[in-house]
Tab-separated table of C-alpha atoms and ligand atoms in Angstrom:
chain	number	residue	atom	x	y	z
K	1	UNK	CA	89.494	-97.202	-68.099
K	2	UNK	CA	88.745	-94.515	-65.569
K	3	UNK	CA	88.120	-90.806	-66.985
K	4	UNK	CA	88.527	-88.431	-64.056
K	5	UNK	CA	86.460	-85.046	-64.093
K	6	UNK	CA	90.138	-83.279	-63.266
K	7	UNK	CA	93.578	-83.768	-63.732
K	8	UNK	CA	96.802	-82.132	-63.593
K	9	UNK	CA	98.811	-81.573	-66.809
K	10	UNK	CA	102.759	-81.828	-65.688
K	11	UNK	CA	105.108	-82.298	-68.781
K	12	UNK	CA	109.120	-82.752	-68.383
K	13	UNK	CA	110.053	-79.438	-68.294
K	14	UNK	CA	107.527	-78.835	-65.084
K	15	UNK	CA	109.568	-81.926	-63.471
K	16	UNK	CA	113.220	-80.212	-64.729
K	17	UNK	CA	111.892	-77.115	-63.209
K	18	UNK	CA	111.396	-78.608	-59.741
K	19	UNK	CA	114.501	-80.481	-59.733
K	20	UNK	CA	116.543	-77.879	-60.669
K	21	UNK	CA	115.272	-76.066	-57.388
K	22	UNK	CA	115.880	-79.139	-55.364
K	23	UNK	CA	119.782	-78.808	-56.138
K	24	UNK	CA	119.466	-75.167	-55.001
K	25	UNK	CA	120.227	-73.059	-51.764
K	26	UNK	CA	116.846	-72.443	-51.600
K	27	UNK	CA	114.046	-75.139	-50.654
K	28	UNK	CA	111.539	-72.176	-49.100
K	29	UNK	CA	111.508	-68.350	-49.070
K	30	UNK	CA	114.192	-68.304	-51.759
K	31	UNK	CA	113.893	-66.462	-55.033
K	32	UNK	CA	111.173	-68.350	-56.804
K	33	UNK	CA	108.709	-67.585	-54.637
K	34	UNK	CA	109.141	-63.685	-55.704
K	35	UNK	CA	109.653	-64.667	-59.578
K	36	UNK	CA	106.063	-66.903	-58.939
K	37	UNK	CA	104.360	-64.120	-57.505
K	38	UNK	CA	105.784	-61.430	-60.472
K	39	UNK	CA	104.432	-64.066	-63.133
K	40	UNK	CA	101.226	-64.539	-61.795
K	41	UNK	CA	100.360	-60.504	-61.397
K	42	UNK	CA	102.102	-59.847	-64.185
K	43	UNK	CA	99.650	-62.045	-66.043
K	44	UNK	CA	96.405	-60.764	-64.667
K	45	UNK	CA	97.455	-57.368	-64.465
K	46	UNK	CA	97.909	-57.114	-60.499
K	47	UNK	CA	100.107	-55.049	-58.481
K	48	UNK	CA	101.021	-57.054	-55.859
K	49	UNK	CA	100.761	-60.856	-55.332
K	50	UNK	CA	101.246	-63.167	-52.032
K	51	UNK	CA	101.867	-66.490	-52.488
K	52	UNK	CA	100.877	-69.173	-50.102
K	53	UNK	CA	100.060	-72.680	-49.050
K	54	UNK	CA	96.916	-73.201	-50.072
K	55	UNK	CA	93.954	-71.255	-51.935
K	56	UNK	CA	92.023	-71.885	-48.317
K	57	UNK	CA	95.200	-70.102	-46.580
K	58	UNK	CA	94.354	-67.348	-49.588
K	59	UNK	CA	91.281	-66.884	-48.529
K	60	UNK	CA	91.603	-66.739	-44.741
K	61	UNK	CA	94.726	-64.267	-45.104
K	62	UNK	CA	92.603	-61.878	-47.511
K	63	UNK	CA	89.833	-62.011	-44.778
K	64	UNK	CA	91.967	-60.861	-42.041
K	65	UNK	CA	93.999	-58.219	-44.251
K	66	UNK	CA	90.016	-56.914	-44.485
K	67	UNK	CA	89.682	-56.845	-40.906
K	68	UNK	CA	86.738	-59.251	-41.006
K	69	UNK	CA	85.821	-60.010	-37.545
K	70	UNK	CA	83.333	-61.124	-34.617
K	71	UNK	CA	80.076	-59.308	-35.522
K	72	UNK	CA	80.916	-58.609	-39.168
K	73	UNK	CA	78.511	-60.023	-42.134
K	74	UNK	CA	80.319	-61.482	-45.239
K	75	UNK	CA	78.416	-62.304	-48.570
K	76	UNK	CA	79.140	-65.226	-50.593
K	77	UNK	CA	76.973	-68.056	-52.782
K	78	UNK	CA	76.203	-71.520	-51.479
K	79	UNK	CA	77.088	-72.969	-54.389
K	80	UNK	CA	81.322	-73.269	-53.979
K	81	UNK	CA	83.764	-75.335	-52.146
K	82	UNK	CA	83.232	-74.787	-47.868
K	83	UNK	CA	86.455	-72.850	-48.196
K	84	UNK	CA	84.607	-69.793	-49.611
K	85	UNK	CA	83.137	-69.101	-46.123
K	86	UNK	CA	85.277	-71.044	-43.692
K	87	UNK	CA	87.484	-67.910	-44.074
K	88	UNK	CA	84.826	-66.037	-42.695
K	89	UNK	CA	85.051	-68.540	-39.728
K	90	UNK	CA	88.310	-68.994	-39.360
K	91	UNK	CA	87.993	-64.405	-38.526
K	92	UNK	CA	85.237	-64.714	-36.174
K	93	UNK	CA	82.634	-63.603	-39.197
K	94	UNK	CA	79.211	-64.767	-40.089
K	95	UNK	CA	79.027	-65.716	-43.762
K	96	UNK	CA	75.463	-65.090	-45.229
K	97	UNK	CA	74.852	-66.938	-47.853
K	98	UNK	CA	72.949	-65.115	-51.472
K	99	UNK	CA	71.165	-67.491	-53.518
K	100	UNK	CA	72.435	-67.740	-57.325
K	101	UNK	CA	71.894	-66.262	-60.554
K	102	UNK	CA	69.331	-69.688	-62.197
K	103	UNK	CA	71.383	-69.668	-65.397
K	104	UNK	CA	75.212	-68.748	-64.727
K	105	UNK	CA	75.080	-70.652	-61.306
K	106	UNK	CA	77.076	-67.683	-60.123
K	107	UNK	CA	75.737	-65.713	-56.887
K	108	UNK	CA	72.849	-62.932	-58.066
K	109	UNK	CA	73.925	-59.447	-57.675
K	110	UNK	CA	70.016	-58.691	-56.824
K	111	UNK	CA	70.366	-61.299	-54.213
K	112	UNK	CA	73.276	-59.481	-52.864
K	113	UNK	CA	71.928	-56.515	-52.061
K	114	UNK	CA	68.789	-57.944	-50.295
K	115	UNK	CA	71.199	-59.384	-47.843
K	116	UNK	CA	72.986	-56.396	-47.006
K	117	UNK	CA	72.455	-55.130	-43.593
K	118	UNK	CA	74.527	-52.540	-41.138
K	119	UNK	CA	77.436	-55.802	-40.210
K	120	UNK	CA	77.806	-56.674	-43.846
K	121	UNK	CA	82.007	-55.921	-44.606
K	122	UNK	CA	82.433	-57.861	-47.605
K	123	UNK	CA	81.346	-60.064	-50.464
K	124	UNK	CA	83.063	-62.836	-51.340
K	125	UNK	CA	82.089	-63.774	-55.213
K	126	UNK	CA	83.062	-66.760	-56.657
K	127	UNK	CA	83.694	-67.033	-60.477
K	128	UNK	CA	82.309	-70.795	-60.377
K	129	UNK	CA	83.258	-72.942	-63.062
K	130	UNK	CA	85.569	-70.050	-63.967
K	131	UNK	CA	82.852	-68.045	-65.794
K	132	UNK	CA	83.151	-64.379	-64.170
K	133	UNK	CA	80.697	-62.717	-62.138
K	134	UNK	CA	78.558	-60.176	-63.262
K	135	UNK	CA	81.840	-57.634	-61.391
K	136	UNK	CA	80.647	-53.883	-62.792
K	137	UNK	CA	77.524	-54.723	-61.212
K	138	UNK	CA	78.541	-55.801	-57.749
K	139	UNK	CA	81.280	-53.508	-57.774
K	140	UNK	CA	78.741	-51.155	-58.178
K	141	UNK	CA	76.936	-52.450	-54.562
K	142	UNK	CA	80.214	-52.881	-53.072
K	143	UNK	CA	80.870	-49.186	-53.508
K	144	UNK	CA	77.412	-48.088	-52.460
K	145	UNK	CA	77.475	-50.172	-49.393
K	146	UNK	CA	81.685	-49.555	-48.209
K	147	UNK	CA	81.989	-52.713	-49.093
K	148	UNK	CA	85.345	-54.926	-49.805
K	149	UNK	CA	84.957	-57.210	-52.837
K	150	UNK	CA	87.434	-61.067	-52.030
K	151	UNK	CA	87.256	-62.550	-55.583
K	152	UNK	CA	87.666	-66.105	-54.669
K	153	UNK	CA	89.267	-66.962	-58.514
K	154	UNK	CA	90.057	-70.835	-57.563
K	155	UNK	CA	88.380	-71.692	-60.720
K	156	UNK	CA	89.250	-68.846	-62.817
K	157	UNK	CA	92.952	-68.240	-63.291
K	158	UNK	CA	93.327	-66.486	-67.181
K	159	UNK	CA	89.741	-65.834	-67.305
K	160	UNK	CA	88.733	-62.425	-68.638
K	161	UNK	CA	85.684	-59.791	-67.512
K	162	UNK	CA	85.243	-57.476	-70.077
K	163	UNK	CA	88.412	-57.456	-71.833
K	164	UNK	CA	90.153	-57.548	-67.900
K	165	UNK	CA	91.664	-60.138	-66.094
K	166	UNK	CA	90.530	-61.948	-63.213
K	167	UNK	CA	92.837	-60.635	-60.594
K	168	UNK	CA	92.876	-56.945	-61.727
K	169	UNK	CA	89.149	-55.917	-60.642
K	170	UNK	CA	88.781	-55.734	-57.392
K	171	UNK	CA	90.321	-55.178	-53.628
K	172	UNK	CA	91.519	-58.768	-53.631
K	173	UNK	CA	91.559	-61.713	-55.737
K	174	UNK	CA	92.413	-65.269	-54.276
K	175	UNK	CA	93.698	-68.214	-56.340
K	176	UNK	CA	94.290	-71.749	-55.938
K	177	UNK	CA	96.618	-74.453	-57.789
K	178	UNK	CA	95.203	-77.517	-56.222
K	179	UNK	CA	96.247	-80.343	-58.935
K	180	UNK	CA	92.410	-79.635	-60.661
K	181	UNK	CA	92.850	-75.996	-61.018
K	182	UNK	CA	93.753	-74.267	-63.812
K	183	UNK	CA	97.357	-74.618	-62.739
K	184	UNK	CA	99.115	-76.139	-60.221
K	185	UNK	CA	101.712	-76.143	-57.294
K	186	UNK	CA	100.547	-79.428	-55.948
K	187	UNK	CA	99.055	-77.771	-52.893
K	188	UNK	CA	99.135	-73.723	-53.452
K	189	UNK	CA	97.510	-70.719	-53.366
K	190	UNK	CA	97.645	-66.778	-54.026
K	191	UNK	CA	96.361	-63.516	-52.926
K	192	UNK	CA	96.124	-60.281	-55.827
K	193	UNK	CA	95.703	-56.982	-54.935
K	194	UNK	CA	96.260	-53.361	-56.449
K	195	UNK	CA	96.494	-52.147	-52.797
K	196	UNK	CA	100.152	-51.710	-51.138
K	197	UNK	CA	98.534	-51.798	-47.872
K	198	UNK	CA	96.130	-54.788	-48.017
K	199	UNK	CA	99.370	-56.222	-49.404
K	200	UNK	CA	101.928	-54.809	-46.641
K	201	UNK	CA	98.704	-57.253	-44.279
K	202	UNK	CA	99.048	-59.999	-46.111
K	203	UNK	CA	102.201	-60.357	-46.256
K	204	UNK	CA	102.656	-60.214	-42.365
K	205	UNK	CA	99.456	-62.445	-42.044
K	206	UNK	CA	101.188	-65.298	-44.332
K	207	UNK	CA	104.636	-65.508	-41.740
K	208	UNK	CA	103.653	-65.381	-38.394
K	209	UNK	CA	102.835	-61.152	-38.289
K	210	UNK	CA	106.468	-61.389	-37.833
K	211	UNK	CA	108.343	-58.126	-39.605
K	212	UNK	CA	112.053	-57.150	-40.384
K	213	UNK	CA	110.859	-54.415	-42.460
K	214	UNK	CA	112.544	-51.319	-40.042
K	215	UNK	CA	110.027	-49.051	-41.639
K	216	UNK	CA	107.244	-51.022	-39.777
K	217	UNK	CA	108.999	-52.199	-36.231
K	218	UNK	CA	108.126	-49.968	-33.172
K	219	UNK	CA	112.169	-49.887	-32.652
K	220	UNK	CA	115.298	-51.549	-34.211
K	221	UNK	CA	117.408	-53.368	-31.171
K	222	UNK	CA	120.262	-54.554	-34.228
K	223	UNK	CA	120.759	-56.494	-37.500
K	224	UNK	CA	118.924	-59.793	-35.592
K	225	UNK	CA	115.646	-57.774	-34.554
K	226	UNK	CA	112.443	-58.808	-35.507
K	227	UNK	CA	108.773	-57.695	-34.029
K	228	UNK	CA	105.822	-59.507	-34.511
K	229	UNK	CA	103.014	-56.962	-35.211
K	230	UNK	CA	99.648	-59.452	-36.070
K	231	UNK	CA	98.708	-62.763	-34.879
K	232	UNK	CA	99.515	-64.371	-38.516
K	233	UNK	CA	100.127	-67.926	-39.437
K	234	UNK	CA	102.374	-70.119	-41.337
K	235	UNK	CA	100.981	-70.257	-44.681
K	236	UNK	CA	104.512	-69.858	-46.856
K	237	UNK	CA	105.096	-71.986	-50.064
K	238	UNK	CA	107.960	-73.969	-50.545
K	239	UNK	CA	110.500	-72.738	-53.471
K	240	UNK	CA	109.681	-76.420	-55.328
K	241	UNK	CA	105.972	-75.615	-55.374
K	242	UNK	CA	106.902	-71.977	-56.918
K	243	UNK	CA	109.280	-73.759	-59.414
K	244	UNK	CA	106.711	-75.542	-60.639
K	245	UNK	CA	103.730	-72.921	-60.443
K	246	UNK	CA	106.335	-70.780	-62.866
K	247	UNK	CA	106.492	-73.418	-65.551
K	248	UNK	CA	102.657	-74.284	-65.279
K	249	UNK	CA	102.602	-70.452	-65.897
K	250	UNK	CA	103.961	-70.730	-69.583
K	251	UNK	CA	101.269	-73.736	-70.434
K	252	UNK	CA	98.450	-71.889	-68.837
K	253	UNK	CA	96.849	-70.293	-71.924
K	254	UNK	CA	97.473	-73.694	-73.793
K	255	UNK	CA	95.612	-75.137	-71.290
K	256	UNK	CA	92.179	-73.010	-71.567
K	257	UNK	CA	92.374	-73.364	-75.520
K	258	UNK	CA	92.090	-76.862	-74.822
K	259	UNK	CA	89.593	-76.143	-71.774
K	260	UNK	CA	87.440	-74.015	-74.189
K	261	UNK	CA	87.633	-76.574	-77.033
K	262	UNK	CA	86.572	-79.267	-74.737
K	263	UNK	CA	83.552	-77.166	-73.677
K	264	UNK	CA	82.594	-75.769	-77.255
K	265	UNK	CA	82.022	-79.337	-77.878
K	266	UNK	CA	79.899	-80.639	-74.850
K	267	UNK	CA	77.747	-77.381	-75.617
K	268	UNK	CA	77.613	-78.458	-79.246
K	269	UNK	CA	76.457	-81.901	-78.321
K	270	UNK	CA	73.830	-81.596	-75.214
K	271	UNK	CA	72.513	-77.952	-76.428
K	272	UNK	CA	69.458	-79.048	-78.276
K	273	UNK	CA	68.655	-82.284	-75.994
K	274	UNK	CA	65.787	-81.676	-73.719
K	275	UNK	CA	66.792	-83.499	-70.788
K	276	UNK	CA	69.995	-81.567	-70.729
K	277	UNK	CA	70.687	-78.218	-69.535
K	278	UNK	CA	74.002	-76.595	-70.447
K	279	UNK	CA	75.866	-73.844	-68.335
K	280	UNK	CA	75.327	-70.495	-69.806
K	281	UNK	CA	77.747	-68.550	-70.432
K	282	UNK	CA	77.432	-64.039	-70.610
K	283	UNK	CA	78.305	-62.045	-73.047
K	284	UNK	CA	80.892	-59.660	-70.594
K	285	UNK	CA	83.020	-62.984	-69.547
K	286	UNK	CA	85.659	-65.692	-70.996
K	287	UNK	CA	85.394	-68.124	-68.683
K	288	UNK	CA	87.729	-70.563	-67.672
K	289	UNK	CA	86.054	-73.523	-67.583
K	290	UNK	CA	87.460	-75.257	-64.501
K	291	UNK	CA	84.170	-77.228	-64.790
K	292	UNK	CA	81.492	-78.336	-66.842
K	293	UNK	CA	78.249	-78.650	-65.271
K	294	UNK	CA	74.905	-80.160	-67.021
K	295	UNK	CA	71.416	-79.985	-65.123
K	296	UNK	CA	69.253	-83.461	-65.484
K	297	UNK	CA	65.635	-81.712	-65.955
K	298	UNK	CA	63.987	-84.891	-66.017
K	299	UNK	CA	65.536	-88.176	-65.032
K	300	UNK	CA	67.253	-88.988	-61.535
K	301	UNK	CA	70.091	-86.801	-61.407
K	302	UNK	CA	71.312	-90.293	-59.194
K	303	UNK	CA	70.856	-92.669	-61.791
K	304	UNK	CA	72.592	-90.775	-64.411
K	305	UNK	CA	75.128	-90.466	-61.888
K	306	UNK	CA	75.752	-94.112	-60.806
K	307	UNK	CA	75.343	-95.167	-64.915
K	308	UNK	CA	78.150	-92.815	-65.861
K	309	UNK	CA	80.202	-94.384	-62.612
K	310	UNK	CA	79.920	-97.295	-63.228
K	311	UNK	CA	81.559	-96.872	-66.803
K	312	UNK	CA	84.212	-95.642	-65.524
K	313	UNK	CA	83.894	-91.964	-65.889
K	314	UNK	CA	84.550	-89.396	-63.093
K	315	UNK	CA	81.435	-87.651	-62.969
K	316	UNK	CA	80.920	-85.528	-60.076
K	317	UNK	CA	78.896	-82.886	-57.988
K	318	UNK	CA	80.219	-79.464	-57.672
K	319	UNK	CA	78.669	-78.360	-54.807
K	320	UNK	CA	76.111	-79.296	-52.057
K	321	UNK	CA	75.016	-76.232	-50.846
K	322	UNK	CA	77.172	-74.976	-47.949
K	323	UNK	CA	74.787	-74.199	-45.646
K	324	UNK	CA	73.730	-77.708	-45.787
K	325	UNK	CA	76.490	-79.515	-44.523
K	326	UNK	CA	75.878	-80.646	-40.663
K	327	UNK	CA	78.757	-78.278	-39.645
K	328	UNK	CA	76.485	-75.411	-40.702
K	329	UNK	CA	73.436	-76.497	-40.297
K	330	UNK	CA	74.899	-77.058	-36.330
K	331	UNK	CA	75.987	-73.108	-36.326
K	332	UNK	CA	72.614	-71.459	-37.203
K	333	UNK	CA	72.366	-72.103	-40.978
K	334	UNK	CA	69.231	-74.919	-40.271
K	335	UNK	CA	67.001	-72.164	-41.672
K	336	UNK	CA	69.341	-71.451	-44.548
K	337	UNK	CA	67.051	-72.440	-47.468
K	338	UNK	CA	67.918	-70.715	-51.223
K	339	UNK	CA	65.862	-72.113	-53.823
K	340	UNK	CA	67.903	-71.718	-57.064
K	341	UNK	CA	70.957	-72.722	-55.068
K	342	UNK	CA	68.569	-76.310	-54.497
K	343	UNK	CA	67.531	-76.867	-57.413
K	344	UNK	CA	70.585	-76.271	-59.170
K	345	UNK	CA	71.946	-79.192	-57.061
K	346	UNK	CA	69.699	-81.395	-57.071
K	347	UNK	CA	70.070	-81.783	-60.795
K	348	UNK	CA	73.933	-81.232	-61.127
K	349	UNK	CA	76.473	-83.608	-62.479
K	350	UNK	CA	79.938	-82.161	-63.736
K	351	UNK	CA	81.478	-83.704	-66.651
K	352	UNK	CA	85.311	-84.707	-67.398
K	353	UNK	CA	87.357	-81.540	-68.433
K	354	UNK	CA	90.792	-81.175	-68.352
K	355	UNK	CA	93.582	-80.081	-70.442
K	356	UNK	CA	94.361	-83.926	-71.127
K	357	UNK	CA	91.141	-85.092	-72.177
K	358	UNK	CA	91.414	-86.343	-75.704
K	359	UNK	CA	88.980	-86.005	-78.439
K	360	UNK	CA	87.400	-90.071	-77.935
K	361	UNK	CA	87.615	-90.071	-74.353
K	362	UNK	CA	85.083	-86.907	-74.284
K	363	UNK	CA	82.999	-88.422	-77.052
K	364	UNK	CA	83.022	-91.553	-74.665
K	365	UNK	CA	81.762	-89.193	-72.452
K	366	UNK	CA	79.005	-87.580	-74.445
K	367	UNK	CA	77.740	-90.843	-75.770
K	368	UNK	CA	77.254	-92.067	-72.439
K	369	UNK	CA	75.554	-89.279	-71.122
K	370	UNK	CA	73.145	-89.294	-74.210
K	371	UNK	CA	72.423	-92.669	-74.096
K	372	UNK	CA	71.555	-92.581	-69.809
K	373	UNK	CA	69.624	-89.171	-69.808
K	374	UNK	CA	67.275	-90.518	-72.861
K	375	UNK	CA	66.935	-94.447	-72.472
V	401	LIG	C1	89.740	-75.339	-54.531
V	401	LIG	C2	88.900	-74.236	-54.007
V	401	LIG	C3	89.257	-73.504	-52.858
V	401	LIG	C4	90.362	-73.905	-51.932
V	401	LIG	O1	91.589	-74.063	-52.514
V	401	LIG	P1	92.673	-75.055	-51.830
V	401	LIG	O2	93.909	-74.707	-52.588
V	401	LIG	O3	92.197	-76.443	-52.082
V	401	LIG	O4	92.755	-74.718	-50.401
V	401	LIG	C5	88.480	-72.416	-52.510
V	401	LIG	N1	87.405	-72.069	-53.227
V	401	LIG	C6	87.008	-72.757	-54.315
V	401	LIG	C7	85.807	-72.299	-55.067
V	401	LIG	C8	87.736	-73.873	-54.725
V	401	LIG	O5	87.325	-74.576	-55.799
């Protein structure tokens, strides 16, 4: 028995909905990447949504519809996947990294602010694990500062800020729907916005730069003219991804009942055990609980690990700080030292959730845990 800490949930209508597509006209750029993009913004209450290859391509695409470039400063936590600030890369930017918030493991508005300087452009927050971000708040610095807020939302798709939806706060809100996400595409990704114009950008920035849109071409040679206007990429999604991204779409809020349920109980079982520390959770947010993450206050965060291993459960870490990893710590980050952000890892281990896990299999779970953190 292996119990992985993710898993996709695909069911036969998901499978009918990408066959269907496969006896189609349309394998790419077809209509199901449109009725995709409608669902998703629909649901969160978005404007306009871009679809794309990957929640990295998101990412990179939102940063260059900002206009994030060499010399510009962009915000973001050390505690996320590398993709979070690789976009900042990818533009020519230098991410600077805020340390966390001790309790939510989400990035510290205070610490924000104290690493604002005349190059900061944006802030990049991540709603990690899928519990929102404390938004009114760095909104609120955003605004002061003429700053652009990038939700990176990989974790939170159908999580709620204050009675909102992730995806209808800010300037732009990127998902993913990597198999362990909240839904999924197989490999996928998407870009929110409110804004026509950040959306007219990312839209160019996903094909090429290349335009057929007269309204935007310097001229119009005839019905085969095209103009390339940006240096973009290509970051499409196929029409069989979108397929099945529409019919993940109807399961999604079955799947954070179950995500919540799983999670009610985990709290239930760790939150008076002394070893254990359990993510908490604030009162403005309904998170999404992509992931579960306990802190080890006492024993080797290692040996826990390797016990729960090695009986056959998919513990992992979500994340080593970013700055950390040799790439940065090669590119000027060797100084990079956040303390919550440290000790937070150094203690992590995140726990089996997914829409699949049953009832026994997480009380396998707990049991185990129990019995390694307190022998
Ligand atoms: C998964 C993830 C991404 C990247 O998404 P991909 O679809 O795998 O490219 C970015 N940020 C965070 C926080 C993620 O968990």
């Amino acid at each position: 028995m292996y119990i992985p800490y993710g898993r996709q949930s695909i069911d036969e209508d998901d499978i009918q909905a990408v066959v269907d597509v496969l006896r189609s006209d349309y394998l790419t750029t077809g209509p199901k990447v449109s009725e995709f993009e409608e669902k998703v913004a629909g649901y969160v209450g978005a404007k306009y949504a871009v679809a794309v290859s990957n929640g990295t391509a998101a990412l990179h695409i939102a940063c260059l519809a900002a206009g994030i470039g060499q010399g510009d400063e962009v915000i973001t936590t050390p505690i996320t996947f590398a993709a979070s600030s690789n976009c900042v890369l990818y533009c020519g930017g230098t991410p600077v990294f805020a340390d966390i918030d001790a309790d939510t493991y989400n990035i510290s508005p205070e610490e924000i602010e104290r690493k604002i300087t005349d190059k900061t452009k944006a802030i990049i927050p991540v709603h990690y694990t899928g519990q929102p971000c404390d938004m009114d708040t760095i909104i609120e610095i955003a605004r002061k500062h003429n700053l652009l807020v990038i939700e990176d939302a990989a974790h939170a798709l159908g999580a709620s800020y204050k009675e909102k939806r992730i995806g209808s706060i800010s300037d732009m809100t990127c998902f993913s729907f990597h198999p362990v996400k909240p839904i999924t595409t197989g490999e996928g990704g998407m870009v929110v916005t409110n804004d026509e114009e950040l959306y007219k950008k990312l839209v160019l920035f996903r094909s090429h730069g290349i335009t057929r849109d007269g309204g935007m071409m310097t001229e119009n040679q005839g019905n085969w003219y095209y103009q390339q206007l940006e240096l973009g990429y290509n970051y499409r999604i196929t029409d069989i991804s979108c397929a099945l991204g529409i019919s993940q779409m109807n399961k999604l809020d079955g799947f954070l009942v179950k995500r919540r349920e799983i999670a009610n109980r985990y709290d239930k079982a760790f939150k008076d055990v002394a070893d254990i520390k359990i993510p908490k959770q604030i009162a403005d947010g309904n998170s999404g609980w992509h992931l579960y993450m306990i802190q080890v206050m006492n024993k080797s965060r290692k040996e826990v690990f390797d016990q729960l291993r090695t009986v056959g459960i998919g513990v992992n870490v979500h994340y080593i700080p970013v700055y950390q990893h040799p790439y940065y710590q090669n590119h000027g980050y060797s100084a990079c030292c956040l303390p919550n952000a440290e000790s937070f890892y150094e203690r992590a281990i995140s726990l089996p959730i997914h829409p699949a896990l049953t009832v026994e299999q997480q009380q396998y779970v707990i049991d185990k845990v129990l019995e390694f953190v307190e022998e």
